[in-house]
Every structure is written in C-alpha cells, then in structure tokens.
Coordinates of C-alpha atoms in Angstrom, one line a residue:
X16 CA -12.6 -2.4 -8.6
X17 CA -15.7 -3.4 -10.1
X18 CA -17.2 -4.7 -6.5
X19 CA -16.0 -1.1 -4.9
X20 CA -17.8 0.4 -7.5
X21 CA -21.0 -1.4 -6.9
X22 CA -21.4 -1.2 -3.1
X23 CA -20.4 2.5 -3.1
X24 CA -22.2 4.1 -6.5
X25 CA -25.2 3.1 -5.4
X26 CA -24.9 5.4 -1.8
X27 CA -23.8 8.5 -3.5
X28 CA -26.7 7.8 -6.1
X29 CA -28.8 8.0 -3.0
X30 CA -27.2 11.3 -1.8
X31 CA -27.3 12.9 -5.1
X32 CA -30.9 11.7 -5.2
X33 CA -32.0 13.5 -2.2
X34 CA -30.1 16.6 -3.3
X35 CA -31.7 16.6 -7.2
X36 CA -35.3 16.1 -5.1
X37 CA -34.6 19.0 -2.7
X38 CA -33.4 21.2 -5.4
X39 CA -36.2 20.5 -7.9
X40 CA -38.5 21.3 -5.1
X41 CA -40.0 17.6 -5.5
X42 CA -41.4 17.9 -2.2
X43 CA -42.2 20.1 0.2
X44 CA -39.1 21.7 1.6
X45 CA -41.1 21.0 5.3
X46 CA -40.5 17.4 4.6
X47 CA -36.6 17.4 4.9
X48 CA -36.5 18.5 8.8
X49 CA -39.4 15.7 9.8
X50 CA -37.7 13.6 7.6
X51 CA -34.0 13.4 9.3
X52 CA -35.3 13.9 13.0
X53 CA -37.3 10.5 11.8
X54 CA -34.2 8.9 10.6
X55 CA -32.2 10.3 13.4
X56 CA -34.4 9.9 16.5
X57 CA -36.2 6.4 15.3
X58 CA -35.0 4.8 12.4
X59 CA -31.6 5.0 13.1
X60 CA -31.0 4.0 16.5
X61 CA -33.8 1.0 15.3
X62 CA -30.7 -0.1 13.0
X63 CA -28.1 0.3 16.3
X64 CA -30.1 -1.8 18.6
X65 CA -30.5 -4.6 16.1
X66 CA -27.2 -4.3 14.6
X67 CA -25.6 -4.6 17.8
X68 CA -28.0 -6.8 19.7
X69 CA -27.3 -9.3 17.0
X70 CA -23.9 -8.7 16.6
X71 CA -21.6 -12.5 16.5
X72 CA -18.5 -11.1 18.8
X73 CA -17.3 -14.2 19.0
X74 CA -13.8 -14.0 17.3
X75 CA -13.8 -10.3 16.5
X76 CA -11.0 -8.5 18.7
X77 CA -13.1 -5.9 19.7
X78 CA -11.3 -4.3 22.0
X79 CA -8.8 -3.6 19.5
X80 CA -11.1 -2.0 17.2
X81 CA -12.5 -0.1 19.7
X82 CA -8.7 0.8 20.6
X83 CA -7.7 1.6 16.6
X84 CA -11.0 4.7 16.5
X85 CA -11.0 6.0 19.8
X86 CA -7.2 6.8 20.0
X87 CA -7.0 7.3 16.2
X88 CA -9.6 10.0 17.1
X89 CA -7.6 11.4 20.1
X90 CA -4.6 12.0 18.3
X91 CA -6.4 13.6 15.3
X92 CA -7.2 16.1 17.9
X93 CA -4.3 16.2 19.9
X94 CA -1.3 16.2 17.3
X95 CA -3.2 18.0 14.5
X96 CA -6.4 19.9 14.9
X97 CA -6.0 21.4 18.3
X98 CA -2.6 23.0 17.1
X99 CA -3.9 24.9 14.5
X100 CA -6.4 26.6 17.1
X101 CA -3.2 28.3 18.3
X102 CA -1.3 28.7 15.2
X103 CA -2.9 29.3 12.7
X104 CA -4.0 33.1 12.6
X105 CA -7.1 32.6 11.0
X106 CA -8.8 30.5 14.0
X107 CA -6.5 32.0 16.8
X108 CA -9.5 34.7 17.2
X109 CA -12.3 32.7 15.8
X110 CA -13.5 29.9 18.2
X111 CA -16.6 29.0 16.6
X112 CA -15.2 28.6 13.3
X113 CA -12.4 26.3 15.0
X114 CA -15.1 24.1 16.4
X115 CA -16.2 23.3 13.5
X116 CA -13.1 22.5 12.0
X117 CA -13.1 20.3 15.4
X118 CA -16.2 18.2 14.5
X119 CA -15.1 18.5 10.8
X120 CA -12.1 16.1 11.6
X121 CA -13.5 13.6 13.7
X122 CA -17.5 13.3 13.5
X123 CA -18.2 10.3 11.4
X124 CA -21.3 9.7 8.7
X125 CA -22.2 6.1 10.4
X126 CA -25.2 6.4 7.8
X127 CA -22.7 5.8 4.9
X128 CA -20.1 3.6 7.1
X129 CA -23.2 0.8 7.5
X130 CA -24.1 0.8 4.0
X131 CA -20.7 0.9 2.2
X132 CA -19.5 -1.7 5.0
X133 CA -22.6 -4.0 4.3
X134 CA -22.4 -3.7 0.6
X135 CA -18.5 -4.9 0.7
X136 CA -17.9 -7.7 4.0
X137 CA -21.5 -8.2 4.5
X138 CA -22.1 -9.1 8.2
X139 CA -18.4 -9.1 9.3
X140 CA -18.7 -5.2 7.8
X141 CA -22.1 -4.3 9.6
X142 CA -20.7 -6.1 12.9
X143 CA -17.6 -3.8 13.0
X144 CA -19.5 -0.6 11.8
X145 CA -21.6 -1.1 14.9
X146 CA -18.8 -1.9 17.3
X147 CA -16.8 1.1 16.1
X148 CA -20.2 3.2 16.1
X149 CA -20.9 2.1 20.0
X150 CA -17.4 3.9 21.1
X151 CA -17.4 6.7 18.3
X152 CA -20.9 7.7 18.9
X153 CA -20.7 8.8 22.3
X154 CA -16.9 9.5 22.3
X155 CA -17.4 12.5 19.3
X156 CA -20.7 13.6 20.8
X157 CA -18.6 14.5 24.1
X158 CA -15.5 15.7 22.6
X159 CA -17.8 17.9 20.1
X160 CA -20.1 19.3 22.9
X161 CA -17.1 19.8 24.9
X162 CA -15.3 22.0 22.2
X163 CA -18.5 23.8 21.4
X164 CA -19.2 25.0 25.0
X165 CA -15.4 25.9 25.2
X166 CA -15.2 27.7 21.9
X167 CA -18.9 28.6 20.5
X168 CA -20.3 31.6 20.6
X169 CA -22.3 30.4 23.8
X170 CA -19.0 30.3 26.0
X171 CA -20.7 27.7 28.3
X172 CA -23.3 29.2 29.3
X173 CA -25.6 26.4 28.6
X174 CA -24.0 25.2 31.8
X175 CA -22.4 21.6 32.2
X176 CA -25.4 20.2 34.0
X177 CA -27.6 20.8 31.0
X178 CA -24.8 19.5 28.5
X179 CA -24.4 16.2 30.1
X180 CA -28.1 15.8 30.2
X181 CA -28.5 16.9 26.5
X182 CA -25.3 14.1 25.6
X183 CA -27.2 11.5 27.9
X184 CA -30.7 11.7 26.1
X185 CA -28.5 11.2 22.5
X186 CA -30.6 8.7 20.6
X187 CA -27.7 7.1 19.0
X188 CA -26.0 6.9 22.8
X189 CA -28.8 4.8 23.8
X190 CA -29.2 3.1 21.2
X191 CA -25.9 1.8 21.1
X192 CA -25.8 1.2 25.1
X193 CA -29.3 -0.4 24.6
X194 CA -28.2 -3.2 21.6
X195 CA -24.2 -3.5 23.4
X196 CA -26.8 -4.4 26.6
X197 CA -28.3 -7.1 25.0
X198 CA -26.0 -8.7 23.0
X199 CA -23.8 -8.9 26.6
X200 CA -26.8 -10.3 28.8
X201 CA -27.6 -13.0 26.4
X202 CA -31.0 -11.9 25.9
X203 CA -30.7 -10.8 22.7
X204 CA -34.0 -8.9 20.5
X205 CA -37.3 -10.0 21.5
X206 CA -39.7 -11.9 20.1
X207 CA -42.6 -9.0 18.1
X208 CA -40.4 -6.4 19.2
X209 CA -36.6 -7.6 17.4
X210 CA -38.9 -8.0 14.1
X211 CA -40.6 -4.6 14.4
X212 CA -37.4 -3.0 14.9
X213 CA -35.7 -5.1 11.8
X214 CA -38.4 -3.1 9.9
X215 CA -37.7 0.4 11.1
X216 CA -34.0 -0.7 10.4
X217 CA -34.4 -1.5 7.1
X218 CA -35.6 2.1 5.9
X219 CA -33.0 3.9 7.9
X220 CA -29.9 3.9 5.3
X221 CA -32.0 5.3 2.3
X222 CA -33.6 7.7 4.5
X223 CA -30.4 8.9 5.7
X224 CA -28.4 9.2 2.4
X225 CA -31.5 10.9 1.0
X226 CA -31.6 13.8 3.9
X227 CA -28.0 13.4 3.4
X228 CA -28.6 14.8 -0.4
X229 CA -30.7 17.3 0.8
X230 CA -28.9 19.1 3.2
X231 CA -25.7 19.8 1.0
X232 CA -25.0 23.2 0.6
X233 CA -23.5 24.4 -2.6
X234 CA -23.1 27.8 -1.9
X235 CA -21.7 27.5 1.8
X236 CA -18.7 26.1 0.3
X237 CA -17.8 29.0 -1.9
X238 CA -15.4 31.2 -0.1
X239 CA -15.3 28.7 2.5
X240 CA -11.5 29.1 2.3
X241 CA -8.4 27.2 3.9
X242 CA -10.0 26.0 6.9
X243 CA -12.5 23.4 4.8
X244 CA -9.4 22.4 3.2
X245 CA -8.4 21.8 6.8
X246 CA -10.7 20.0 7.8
X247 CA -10.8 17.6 4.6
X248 CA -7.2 16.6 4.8
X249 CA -7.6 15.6 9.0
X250 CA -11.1 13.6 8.3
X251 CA -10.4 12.0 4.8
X252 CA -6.8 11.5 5.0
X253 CA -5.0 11.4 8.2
X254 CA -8.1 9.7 10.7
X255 CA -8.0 6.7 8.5
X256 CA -4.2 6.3 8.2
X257 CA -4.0 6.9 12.1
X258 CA -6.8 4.4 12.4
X259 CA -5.5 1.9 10.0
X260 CA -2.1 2.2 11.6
X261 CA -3.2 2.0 15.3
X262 CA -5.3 -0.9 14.1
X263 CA -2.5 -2.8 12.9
X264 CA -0.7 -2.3 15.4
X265 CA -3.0 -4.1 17.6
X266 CA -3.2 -7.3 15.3
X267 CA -6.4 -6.4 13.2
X268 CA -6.5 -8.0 10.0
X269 CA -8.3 -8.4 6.9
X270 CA -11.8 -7.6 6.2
X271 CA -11.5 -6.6 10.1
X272 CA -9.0 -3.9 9.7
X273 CA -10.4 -2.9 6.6
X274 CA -14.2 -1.7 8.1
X275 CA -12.7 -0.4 10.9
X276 CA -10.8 2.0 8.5
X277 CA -13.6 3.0 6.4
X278 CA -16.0 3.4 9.5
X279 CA -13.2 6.2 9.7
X280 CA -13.0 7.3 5.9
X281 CA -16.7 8.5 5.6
X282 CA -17.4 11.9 5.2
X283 CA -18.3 14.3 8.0
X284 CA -21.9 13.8 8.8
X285 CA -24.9 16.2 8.9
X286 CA -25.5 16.7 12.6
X287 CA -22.6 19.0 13.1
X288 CA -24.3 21.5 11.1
X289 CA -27.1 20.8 14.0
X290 CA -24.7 21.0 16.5
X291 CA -23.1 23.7 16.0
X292 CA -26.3 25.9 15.5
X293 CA -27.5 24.8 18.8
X294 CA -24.4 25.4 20.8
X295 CA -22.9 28.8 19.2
X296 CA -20.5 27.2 16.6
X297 CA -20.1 28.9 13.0
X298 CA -22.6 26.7 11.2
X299 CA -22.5 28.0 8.1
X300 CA -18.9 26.6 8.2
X301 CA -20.3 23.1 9.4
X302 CA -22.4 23.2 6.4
X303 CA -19.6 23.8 3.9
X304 CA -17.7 21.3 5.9
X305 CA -20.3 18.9 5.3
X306 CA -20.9 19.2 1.8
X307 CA -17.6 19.3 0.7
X308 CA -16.3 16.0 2.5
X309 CA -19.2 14.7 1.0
X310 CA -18.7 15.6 -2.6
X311 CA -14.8 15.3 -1.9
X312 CA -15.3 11.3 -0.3
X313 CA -17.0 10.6 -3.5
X314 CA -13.2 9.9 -5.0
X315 CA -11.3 9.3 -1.9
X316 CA -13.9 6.9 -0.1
X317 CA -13.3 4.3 -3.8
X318 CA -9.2 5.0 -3.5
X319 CA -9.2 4.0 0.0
X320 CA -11.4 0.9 -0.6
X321 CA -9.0 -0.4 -3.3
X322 CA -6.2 0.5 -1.2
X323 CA -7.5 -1.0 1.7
X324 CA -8.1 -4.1 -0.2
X325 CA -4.2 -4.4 -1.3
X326 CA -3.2 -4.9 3.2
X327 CA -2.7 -8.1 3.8

C-alpha cells in the first residue's frame, strides 16, 4: 500500500499544485493556455515518440493489449453509454450534453497513466502506457469527433473533409505513428535528435499534471447533476473492469495486465473540455466531467492499484 501511495501522491500533489497556483493567481492567468498547448503540441508527443521509439516489444503480447482497450472501449460505448442517449429522458433531447458524457466515459488522461505507470512497473509500465496510448489515442479522437459532429451543437457542419484533416494533424496521432514507425523499422531515435527529444520528454508529465490543476473547475460541477454521475461510474468503474476482463481473457498477466488496466482507470482528461468547445458539445459539462473524475480518481485510482495488485 505504501508503494501505491508513493507513485500516486506525488501526481495529485502535482495537480493540486497547479490548481492552488491558478487559484492564488501565482501567475498570470495568460500562462495556463500557452502552457498546455506547449505540453500538448510539443512536450507531449516528445514523450510518445521516445517512449515508443524505445519501447522493448519483445515479449509483450501487444496485440492483446491493444485488443483488451480498444474493444473494452467499444463496448463501454456500445452496451452502456450509447443507450442512455435513447433512454434516458434527460439526454434524449440534449445531444451536446450526451457527447460529453460520450468523451466522459472513454477519453483517457495518458498524462497521469505515464506517470502513475512509471512510478509503479517502471519500464514494463511506461512500455504498455505507450502501446495502449498508440491505439487509444487515435481510436477516442475519432470516436469523440465522430459523436461531436453527430450530436454537438454544430450538427456536422464542419463537414467530414475538414474533420478527418483536423484528426490527421492530432499531435499525439503523429506522435504515436511517428515512435510505432521507428521502433518497427529498426532505426530507432537518432543520434542529437533522440537526446533532444529525451529532454522535451522529461518536462512533459509535470507540465501536464500542473495545467491539469489549473483547469479544474469547482463551480462547473455544482448542479452538474446525474449525468456526471454517469459518466464517473462508465470511466472509473466499468472501462477498467471491461478492460481488465477482456485482457485476461486474452492471456495478459501480471504487471502487464495490470498497466493496461490503469492506462484505463485514469480520469477523463482535459482536452474534451477543448473538444467539445470547438465542435458544439456542452463544455461546461466537459469541464465538470473533468474535474470531478479527477478529484473522484483520487480514491478510486489507489483502490484499483491495490486491487489490481491482488490478480495473479
């Protein structure tokens, strides 16, 4: 218990950081904005390529990791969330609020799921956190576009063309096609250029949990209602079991089966807030999404952990 404690404190201290320097007005509230599109344009994808680029496949069933997330994901949707959208009364006649319920169950904080991964199983964690994130990644960036042009307030007219375009320029999509590409051809990271992007790596995850911090909104979450509720129980609850279940089904074990779980028991992450601003979703919802999961993960994402440990 003690060891859980230690490699997942020190993340929410991070978080809570970033949301006691935001509130006290630290610095400048322009910071904040420069400060994620840094982590999430640069930093972050840095992390991806090297992770991934570097990753020892060798003996890791990968395929049935990627297996366990992207059908856990699937029938999240398909068995549980997209139901209530036809339901439920309260998000028969609200489409952008049900998109963000959408993203709410499936869109994963990888921030958090490197770090707490890294902190507990070391390489063997940071190796599956980046296979998991190379299918997740671009799986929930479709599936959440998708639901937003179907749903938000926008209904579509940003056109498919543009869509695809916007989902094919995602930094973390190339990152993660960019490292996968590497590590397959052999080549591996550069000489000047691996060590350069090592760097950038290296300030990502503090970065992240501290924008993390900074963009919780207390007050979106009062009166958020039954649908944050919702969401909680789909991303904190039943993706992990469906993931850990699929997964040992297909034969993963161990501190294997264990990442690949907790790459699905983060919290939701921040971009669906951006998400769902840009494409007509309700993202005052996404906010409250976010910041409860957060706050909420800060007991389940320990109980899981220690459950986690008990699988043979």
């Amino acid at each position: 218990m003690l060891a859980i404690a230690a490699a997942i404190i020190p993340n929410f201290a991070l978080i809570l950081l970033g949301w006691v320097i935001r509130a006290r007005r630290l610095l400048e509230p322009a910071f904040w904005p420069q400060a994620e599109r840094l982590t999430y344009y640069l930093l972050f994808p840095a992390l991806l390529v090297t992770n991934l680029a570097e990753a020892k496949l060798t003996g890791l069933p990968v395929p049935a990791i990627a297996a366990a997330q992207g059908l856990g994901i699937v029938a999240i949707l398909g068995v549980l969330a997209l139901p209530l959208r036809y339901f439920w009364p309260r998000l028969q006649n609200d489409g952008p609020g049900f998109t963000s319920l959408f993203q709410g169950a499936i869109r994963p904080n990888t921030y958090m799921a490197f770090a707490v991964a890294a902190a507990l199983w070391g390489s063997t964690g940071v190796t599956v956190a980046a296979i998991s994130a190379a299918l997740v990644v671009p799986l929930v960036n479709l599936l959440c576009v998708a639901a937003l042009v179907h749903w938000g307030q926008g209904d579509g007219r940003r056109g498919l063309g543009p869509t695809l375009a916007a989902i094919a320029k995602n930094p973390l999509i190339i990152a993660c096609l960019v490292g996968a590409g590497l590590n397959l051809t052999g080549i591996g990271l550069p000489p000047i250029i691996g060590p350069f992007l090592k760097i950038l790596a290296q300030a990502s995850l503090a970065l992240g949990l501290l924008c993390v911090g900074a963009g919780l909104d207390l007050g979106a979450v009062r009166g958020a209602g039954r649908v944050v509720a919702a969401s909680l129980v789909l991303k904190l609850a039943a993706l992990p079991l469906a993931v850990g279940a699929l997964g040992w089904w297909f034969g993963l074990r161990g501190e294997t089966l264990a990442a690949t779980i907790l790459y699905a028991a983060v919290p939701v992450a921040a971009n669906a807030y951006v998400l769902a601003r840009q494409l007509g979703g309700d993202f005052r919802l996404a906010a409250a999404i976010i910041t409860a999961s957060t706050l909420v993960a800060a007991a389940t994402l320990p109980v899981a952990t220690l459950l986690i440990g008990h699988l043979p």
